[in-house]
Short mmCIF file of C-alpha atoms and ligand atoms in Angstrom, two decimals:
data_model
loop_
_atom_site.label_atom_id
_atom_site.label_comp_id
_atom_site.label_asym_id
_atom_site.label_seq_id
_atom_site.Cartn_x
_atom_site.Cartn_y
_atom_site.Cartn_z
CA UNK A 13 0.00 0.00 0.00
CA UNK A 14 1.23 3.59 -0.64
CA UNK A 15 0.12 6.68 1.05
CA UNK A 16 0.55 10.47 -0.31
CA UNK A 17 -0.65 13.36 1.12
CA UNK A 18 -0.69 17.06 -0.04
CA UNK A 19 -1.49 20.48 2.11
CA UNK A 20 -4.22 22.43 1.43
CA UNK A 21 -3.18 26.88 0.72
CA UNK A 22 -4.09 29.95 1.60
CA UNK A 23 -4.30 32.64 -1.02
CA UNK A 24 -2.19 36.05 1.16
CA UNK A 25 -3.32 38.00 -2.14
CA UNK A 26 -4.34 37.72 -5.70
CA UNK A 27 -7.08 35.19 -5.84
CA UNK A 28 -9.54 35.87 -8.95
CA UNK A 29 -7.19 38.42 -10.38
CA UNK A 30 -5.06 35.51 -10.79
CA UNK A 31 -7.27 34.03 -12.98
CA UNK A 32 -6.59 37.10 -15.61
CA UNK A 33 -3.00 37.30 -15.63
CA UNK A 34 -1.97 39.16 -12.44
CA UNK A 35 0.23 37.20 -9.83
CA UNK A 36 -0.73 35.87 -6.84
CA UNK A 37 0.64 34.94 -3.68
CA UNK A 38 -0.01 31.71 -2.12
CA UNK A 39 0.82 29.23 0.94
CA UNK A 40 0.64 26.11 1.89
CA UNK A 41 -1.05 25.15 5.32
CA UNK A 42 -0.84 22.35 7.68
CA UNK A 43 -4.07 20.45 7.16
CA UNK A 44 -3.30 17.71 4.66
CA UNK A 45 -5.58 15.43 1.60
CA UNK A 46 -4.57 11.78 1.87
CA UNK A 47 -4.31 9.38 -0.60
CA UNK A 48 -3.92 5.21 0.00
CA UNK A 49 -3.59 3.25 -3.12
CA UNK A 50 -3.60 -0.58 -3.39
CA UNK A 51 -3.54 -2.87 -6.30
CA UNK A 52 -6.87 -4.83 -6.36
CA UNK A 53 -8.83 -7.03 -8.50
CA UNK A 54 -10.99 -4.29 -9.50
CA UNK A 55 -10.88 -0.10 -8.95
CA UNK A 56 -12.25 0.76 -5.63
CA UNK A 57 -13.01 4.06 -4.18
CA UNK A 58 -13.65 5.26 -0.74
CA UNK A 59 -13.90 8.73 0.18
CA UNK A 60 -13.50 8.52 4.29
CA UNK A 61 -14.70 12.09 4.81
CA UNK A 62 -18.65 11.76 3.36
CA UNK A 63 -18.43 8.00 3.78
CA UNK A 64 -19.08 6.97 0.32
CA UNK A 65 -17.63 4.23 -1.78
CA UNK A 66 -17.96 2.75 -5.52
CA UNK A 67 -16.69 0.03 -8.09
CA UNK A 68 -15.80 0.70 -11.17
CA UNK A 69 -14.21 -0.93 -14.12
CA UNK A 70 -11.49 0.01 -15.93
CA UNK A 71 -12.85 1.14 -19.43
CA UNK A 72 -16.04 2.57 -17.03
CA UNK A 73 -13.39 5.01 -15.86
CA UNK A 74 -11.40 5.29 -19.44
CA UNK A 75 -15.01 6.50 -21.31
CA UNK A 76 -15.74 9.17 -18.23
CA UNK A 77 -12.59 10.92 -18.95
CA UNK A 78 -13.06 10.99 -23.01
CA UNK A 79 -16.51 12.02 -21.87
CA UNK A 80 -15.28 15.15 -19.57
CA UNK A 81 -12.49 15.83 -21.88
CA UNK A 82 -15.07 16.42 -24.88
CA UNK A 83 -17.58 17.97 -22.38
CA UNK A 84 -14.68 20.28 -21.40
CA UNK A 85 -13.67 21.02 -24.77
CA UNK A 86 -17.36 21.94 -25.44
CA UNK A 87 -17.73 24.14 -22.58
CA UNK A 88 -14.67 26.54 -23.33
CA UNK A 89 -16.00 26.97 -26.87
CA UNK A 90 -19.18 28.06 -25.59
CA UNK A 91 -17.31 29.77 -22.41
CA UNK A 92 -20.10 27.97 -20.53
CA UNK A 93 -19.27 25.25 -17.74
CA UNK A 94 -22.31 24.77 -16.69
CA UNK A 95 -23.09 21.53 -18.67
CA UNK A 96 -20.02 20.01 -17.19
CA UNK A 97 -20.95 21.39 -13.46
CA UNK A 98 -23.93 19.51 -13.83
CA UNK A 99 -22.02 16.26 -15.06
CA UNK A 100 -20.22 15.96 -12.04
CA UNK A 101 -22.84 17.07 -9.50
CA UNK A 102 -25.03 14.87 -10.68
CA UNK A 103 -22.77 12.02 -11.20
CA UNK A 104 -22.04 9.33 -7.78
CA UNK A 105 -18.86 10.12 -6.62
CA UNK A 106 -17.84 12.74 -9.86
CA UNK A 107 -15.30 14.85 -8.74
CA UNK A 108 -13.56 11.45 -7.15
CA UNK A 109 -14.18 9.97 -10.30
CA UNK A 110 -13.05 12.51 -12.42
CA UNK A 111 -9.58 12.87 -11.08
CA UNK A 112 -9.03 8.86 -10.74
CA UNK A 113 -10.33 8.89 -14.52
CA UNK A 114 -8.14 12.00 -15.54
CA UNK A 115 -5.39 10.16 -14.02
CA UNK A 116 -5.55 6.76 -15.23
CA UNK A 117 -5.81 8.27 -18.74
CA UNK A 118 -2.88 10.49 -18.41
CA UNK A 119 -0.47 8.26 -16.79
CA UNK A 120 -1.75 5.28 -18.39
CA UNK A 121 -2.56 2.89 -16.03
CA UNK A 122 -4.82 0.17 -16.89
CA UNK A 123 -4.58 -2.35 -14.04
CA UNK A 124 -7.42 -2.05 -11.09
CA UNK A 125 -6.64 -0.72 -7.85
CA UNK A 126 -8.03 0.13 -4.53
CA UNK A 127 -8.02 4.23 -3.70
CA UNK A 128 -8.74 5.74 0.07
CA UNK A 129 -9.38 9.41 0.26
CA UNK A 130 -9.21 11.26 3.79
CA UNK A 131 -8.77 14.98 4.34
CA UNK A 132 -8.45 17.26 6.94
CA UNK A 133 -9.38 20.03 4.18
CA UNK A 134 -13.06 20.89 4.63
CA UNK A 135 -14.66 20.95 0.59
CA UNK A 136 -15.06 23.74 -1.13
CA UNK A 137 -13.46 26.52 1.39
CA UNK A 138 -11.31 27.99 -0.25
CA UNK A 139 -8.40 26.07 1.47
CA UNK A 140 -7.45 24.24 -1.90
CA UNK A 141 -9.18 20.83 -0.71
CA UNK A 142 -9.73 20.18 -4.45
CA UNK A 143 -6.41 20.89 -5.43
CA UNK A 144 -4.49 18.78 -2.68
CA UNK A 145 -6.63 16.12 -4.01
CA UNK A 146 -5.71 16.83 -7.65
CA UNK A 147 -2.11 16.48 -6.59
CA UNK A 148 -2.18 13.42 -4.31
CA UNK A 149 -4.28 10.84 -6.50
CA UNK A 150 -1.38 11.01 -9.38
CA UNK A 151 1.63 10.93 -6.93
CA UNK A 152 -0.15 8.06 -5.02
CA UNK A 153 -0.94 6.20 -8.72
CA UNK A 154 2.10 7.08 -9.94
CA UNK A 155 3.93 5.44 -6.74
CA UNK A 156 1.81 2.14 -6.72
CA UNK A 157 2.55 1.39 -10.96
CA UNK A 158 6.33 2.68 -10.43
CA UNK A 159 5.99 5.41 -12.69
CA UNK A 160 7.18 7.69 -11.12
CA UNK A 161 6.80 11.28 -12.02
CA UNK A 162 8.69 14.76 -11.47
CA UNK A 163 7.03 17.12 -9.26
CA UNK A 164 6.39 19.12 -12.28
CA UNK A 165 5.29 16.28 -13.78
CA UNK A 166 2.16 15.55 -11.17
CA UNK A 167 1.83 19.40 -11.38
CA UNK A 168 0.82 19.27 -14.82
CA UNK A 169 -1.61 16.50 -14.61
CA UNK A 170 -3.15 18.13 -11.28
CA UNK A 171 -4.05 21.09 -13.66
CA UNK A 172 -5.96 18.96 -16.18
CA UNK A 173 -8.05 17.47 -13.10
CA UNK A 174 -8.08 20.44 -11.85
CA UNK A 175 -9.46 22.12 -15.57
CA UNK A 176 -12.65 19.62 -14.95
CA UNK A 177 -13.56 20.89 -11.89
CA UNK A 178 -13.01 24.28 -12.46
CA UNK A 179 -12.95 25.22 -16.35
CA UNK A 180 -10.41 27.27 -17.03
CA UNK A 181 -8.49 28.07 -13.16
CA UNK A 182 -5.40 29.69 -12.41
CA UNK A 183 -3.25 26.76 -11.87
CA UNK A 184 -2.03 28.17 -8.25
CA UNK A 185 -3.83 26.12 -6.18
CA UNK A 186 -2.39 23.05 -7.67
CA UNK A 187 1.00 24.54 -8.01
CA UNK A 188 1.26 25.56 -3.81
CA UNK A 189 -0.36 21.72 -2.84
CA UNK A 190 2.31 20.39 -5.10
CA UNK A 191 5.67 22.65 -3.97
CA UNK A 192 4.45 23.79 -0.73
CA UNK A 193 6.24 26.11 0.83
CA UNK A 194 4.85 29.61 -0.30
CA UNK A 195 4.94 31.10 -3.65
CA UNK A 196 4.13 33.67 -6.11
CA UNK A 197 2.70 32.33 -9.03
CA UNK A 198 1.64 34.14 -12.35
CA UNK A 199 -0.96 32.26 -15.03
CA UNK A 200 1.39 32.35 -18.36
CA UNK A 201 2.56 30.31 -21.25
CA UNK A 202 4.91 28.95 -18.98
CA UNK A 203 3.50 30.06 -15.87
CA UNK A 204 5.92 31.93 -13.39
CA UNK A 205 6.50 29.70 -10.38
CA UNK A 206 8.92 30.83 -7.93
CA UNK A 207 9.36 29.84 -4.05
CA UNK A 208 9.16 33.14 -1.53
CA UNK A 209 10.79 32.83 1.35
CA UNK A 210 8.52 34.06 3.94
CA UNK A 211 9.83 32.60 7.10
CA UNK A 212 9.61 35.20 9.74
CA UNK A 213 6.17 36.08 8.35
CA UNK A 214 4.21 33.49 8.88
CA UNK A 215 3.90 33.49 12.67
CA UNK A 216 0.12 36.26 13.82
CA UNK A 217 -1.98 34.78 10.80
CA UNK A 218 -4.88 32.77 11.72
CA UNK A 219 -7.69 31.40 9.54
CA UNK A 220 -10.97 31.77 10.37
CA UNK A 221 -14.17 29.87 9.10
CA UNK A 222 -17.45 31.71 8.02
CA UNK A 223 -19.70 29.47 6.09
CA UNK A 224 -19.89 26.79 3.28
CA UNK A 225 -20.04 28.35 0.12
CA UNK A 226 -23.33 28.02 -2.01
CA UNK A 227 -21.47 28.60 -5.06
CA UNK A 228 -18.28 26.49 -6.11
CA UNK A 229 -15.18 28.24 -7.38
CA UNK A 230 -16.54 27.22 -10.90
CA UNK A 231 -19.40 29.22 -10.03
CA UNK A 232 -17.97 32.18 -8.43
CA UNK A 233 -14.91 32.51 -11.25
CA UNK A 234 -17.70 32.69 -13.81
CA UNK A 235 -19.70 34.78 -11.85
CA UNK A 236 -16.32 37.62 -11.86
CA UNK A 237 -16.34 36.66 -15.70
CA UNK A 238 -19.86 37.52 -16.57
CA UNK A 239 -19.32 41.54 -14.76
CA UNK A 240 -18.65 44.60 -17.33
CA UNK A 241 -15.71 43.93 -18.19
CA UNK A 242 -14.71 47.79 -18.04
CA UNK A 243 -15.61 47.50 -14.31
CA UNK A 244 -14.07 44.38 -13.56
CA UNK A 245 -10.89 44.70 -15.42
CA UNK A 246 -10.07 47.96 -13.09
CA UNK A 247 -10.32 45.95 -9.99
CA UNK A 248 -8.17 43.14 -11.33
CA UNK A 249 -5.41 45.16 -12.19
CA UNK A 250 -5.58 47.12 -9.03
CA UNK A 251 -5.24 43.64 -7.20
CA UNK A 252 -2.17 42.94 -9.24
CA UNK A 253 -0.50 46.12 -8.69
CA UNK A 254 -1.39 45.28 -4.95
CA UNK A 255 0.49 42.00 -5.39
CA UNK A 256 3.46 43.31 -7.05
CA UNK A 257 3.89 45.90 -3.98
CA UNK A 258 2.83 42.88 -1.55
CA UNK A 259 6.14 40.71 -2.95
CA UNK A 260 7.89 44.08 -1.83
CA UNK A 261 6.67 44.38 1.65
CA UNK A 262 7.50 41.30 2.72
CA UNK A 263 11.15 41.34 1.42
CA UNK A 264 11.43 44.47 3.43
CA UNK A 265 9.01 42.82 6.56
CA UNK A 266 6.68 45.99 6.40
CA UNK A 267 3.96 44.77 7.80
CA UNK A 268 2.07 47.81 8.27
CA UNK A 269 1.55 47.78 4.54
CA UNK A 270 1.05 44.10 4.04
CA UNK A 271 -1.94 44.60 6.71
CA UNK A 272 -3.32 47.60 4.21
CA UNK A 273 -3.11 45.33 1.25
CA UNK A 274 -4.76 42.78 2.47
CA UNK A 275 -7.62 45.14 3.59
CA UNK A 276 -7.62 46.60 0.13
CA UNK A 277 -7.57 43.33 -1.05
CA UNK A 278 -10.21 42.16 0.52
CA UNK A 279 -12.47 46.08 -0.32
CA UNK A 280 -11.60 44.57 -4.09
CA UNK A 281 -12.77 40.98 -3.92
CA UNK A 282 -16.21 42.56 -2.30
CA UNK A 283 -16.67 44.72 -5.31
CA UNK A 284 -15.74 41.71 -7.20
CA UNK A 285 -19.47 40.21 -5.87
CA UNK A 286 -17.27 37.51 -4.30
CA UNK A 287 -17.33 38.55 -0.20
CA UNK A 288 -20.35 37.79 2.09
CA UNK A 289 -22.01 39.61 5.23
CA UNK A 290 -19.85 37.82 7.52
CA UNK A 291 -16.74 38.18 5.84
CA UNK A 292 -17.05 41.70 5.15
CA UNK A 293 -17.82 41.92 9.48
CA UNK A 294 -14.74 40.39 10.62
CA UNK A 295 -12.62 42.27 7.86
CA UNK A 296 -14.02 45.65 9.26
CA UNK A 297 -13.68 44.88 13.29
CA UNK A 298 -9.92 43.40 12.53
CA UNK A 299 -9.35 46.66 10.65
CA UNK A 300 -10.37 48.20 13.32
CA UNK A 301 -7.44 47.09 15.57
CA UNK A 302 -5.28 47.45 12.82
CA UNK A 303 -4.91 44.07 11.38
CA UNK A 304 -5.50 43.00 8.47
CA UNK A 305 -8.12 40.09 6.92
CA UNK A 306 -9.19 39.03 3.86
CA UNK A 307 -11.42 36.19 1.76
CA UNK A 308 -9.01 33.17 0.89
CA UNK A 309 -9.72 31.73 -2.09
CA UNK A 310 -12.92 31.94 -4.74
CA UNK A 311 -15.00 33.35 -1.50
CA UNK A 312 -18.76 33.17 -1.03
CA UNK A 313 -17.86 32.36 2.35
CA UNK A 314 -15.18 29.74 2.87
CA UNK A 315 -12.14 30.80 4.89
CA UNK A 316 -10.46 33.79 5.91
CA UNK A 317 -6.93 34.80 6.59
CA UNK A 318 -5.90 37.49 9.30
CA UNK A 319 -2.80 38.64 10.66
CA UNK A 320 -1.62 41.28 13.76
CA UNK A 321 1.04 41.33 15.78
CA UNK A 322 -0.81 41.08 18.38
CA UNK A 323 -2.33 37.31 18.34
CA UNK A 324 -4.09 37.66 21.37
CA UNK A 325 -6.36 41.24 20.39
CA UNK A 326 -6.48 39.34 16.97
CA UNK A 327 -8.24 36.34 18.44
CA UNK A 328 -10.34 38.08 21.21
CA UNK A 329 -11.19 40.63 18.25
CA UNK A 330 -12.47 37.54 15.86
CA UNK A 331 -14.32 35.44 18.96
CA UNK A 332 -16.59 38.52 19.84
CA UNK A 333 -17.96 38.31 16.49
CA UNK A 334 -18.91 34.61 17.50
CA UNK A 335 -16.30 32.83 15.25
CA UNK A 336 -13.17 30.64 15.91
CA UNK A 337 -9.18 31.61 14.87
CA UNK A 338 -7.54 28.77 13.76
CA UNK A 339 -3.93 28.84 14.03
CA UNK A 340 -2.33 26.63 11.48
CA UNK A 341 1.06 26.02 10.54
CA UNK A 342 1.89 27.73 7.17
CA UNK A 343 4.66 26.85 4.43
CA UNK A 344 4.40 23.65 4.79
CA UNK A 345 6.14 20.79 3.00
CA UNK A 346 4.09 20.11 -0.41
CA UNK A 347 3.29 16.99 -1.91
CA UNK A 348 5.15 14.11 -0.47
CA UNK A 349 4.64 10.47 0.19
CA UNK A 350 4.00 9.15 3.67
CA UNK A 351 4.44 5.18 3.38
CA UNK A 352 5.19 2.74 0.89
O1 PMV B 617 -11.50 28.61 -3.43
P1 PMV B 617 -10.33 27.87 -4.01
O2 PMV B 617 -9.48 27.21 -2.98
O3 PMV B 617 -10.79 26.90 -5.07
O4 PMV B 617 -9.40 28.97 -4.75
C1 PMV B 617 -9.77 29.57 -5.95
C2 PMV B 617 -8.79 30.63 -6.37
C3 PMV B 617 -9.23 31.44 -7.60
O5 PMV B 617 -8.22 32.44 -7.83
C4 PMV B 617 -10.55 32.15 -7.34
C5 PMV B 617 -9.38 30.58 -8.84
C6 PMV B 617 -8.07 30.14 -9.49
O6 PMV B 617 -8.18 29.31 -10.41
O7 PMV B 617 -6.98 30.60 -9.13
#
């Protein structure tokens, strides 16, 4: 049996501008997806977390990704996902299936096997939990057939899982669950990918849970994509120039100004349509203290991410308001695998 894991991320700045262009800045955190693969006379799946399992056979699972591909292909012509939302909603087990699918077809495997998913990510909160899964089902294939694949390798098929669930995302997410560490990372043809050393930052952040999103990134990236795009394209740029100076401030360890971009950050995202009531209250009493919190990811609830100095007003601060700081360990290791 073989066991990977990947971390889930936080986004510090840059999440839907990402999507057009502008960098972003993102780290890894300490809660972990976990894969356990097994060869087996036919391909199992368990998902631990929401306690649901399924059979399948092998060219099941090779006509479900020609299926998605051509939905997928479909979709971006018509720059409408919906159809392939619907797929894997609808579908028992999809996304599961969709990125064991995607996987066997990309690295070729065509024996059966036995697959165990666990996570300490909750779904859809903007803490990657898609994307450390993306990661850790081809590093834990790729261990159990023996063929083995670079980092940038599994980074590259992550992205095509991760193009099912989400249409057309930034390729971040996948890229932080598979490096760890943090990084700034700019959409491109290559895409920029290059580690940040943040150490003495990332003590005084905490995250803090709101709500489960009703919309999934999917929804909320096309949601962005269907405002004027005179009135969205301002903000987007604006949260890249933010990111830019962001990269600056913490090579000089202003944090002053790191705390006022993430505010502005987060004043952005809400004009973006992508904050919520509850969001928007915590950003505006940890303002008030002079801190700094924003959205992490697509938004529409999800997670948060805070910082101040001082963790103790930052915590008290975030409680009042009848919510809970998590302090998690950040730039963490990235994909790895935990036995063989
Ligand atoms: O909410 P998450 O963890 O799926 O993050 C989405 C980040 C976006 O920038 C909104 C989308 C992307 O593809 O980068």
């Amino acid at each position: 049996m073989v066991t990977c894991s990947a971390p889930g991320k936080t986004h510090l700045i840059g999440e839907h501008s990402v999507v057009y262009g502008e960098p972003a800045i993102i780290i890894s955190v300490g809660k972990r997806a976990y894969v356990s693969a097994e060869k087996a006379e036919s391909v199992k799946i368990y998902a631990h977390d929401i306690n649901e399992s399924g059979v399948f056979s092998i060219s099941e699972l090779k006509e479900f990704a020609e299926t998605l591909q051509q939905l997928w292909a479909n979709c971006f012509e018509t720059k409408n996902f919906v159809p392939l939302y619907s797929l894997l909603k609808n579908e028992h087990l999809g996304h599961i299936k969709a990125m064991i699918a995607k996987t066997m077809a990309e690295l070729d495997i065509n024996a059966p096997f036995s697959l165990k998913i666990s996570s300490e990510l909750p779904i859809g909160s903007g803490l990657g939990s898609s994307a450390a899964l993306s990661v850790a089902v081809p590093k834990a294939l790729s261990e159990l057939f023996k063929n083995t694949l670079t980092l940038d390798e599994i980074n590259q098929v992550a992205y095509k899982i991760e193009s099912l669930a989400h249409g057309t995302p930034s390729g971040g997410d996948n890229s932080i669950c598979c490096y760890g560490g943090a990084l700034w990372f700019k959409k491109g043809t290559p895409n920029i990918i290059e580690p940040l050393h943040l150490d003495f930052t990332l003590k005084n952040f905490v995250l803090v849970f709101t709500r489960i999103p009703q919309l999934t990134t999917g929804e909320l990236v096309s949601n962005v994509r269907s405002l004027d795009p005179e009135y969205r394209d301002l903000r987007v740029n604006q949260l890249g120039m933010y990111t830019y100076e962001m990269r600056e401030c913490l090579a000089k360890q202003d944090f002053t100004r790191m705390k006022e971009l993430m505010n502005l950050a987060q004043e952005l995202l809400a004009e973006l349509g992508v904050s919520i009531d509850a969001i928007d209250r915590i950003h505006t009493a940890v303002k008030e203290i002079n801190g700094g919190a924003k959205l992490s990811g697509a938004g529409g609830g999800g997670y948060m991410v805070c910082y101040h100095e001082d963790l103790q007003l930052l915590e008290q601060t975030i409680k009042k308001l009848g919510y809970v700081p998590e302090q998690v360990e950040l730039g963490v290791e990235g994909v790895r695998t935990e036995r063989k």
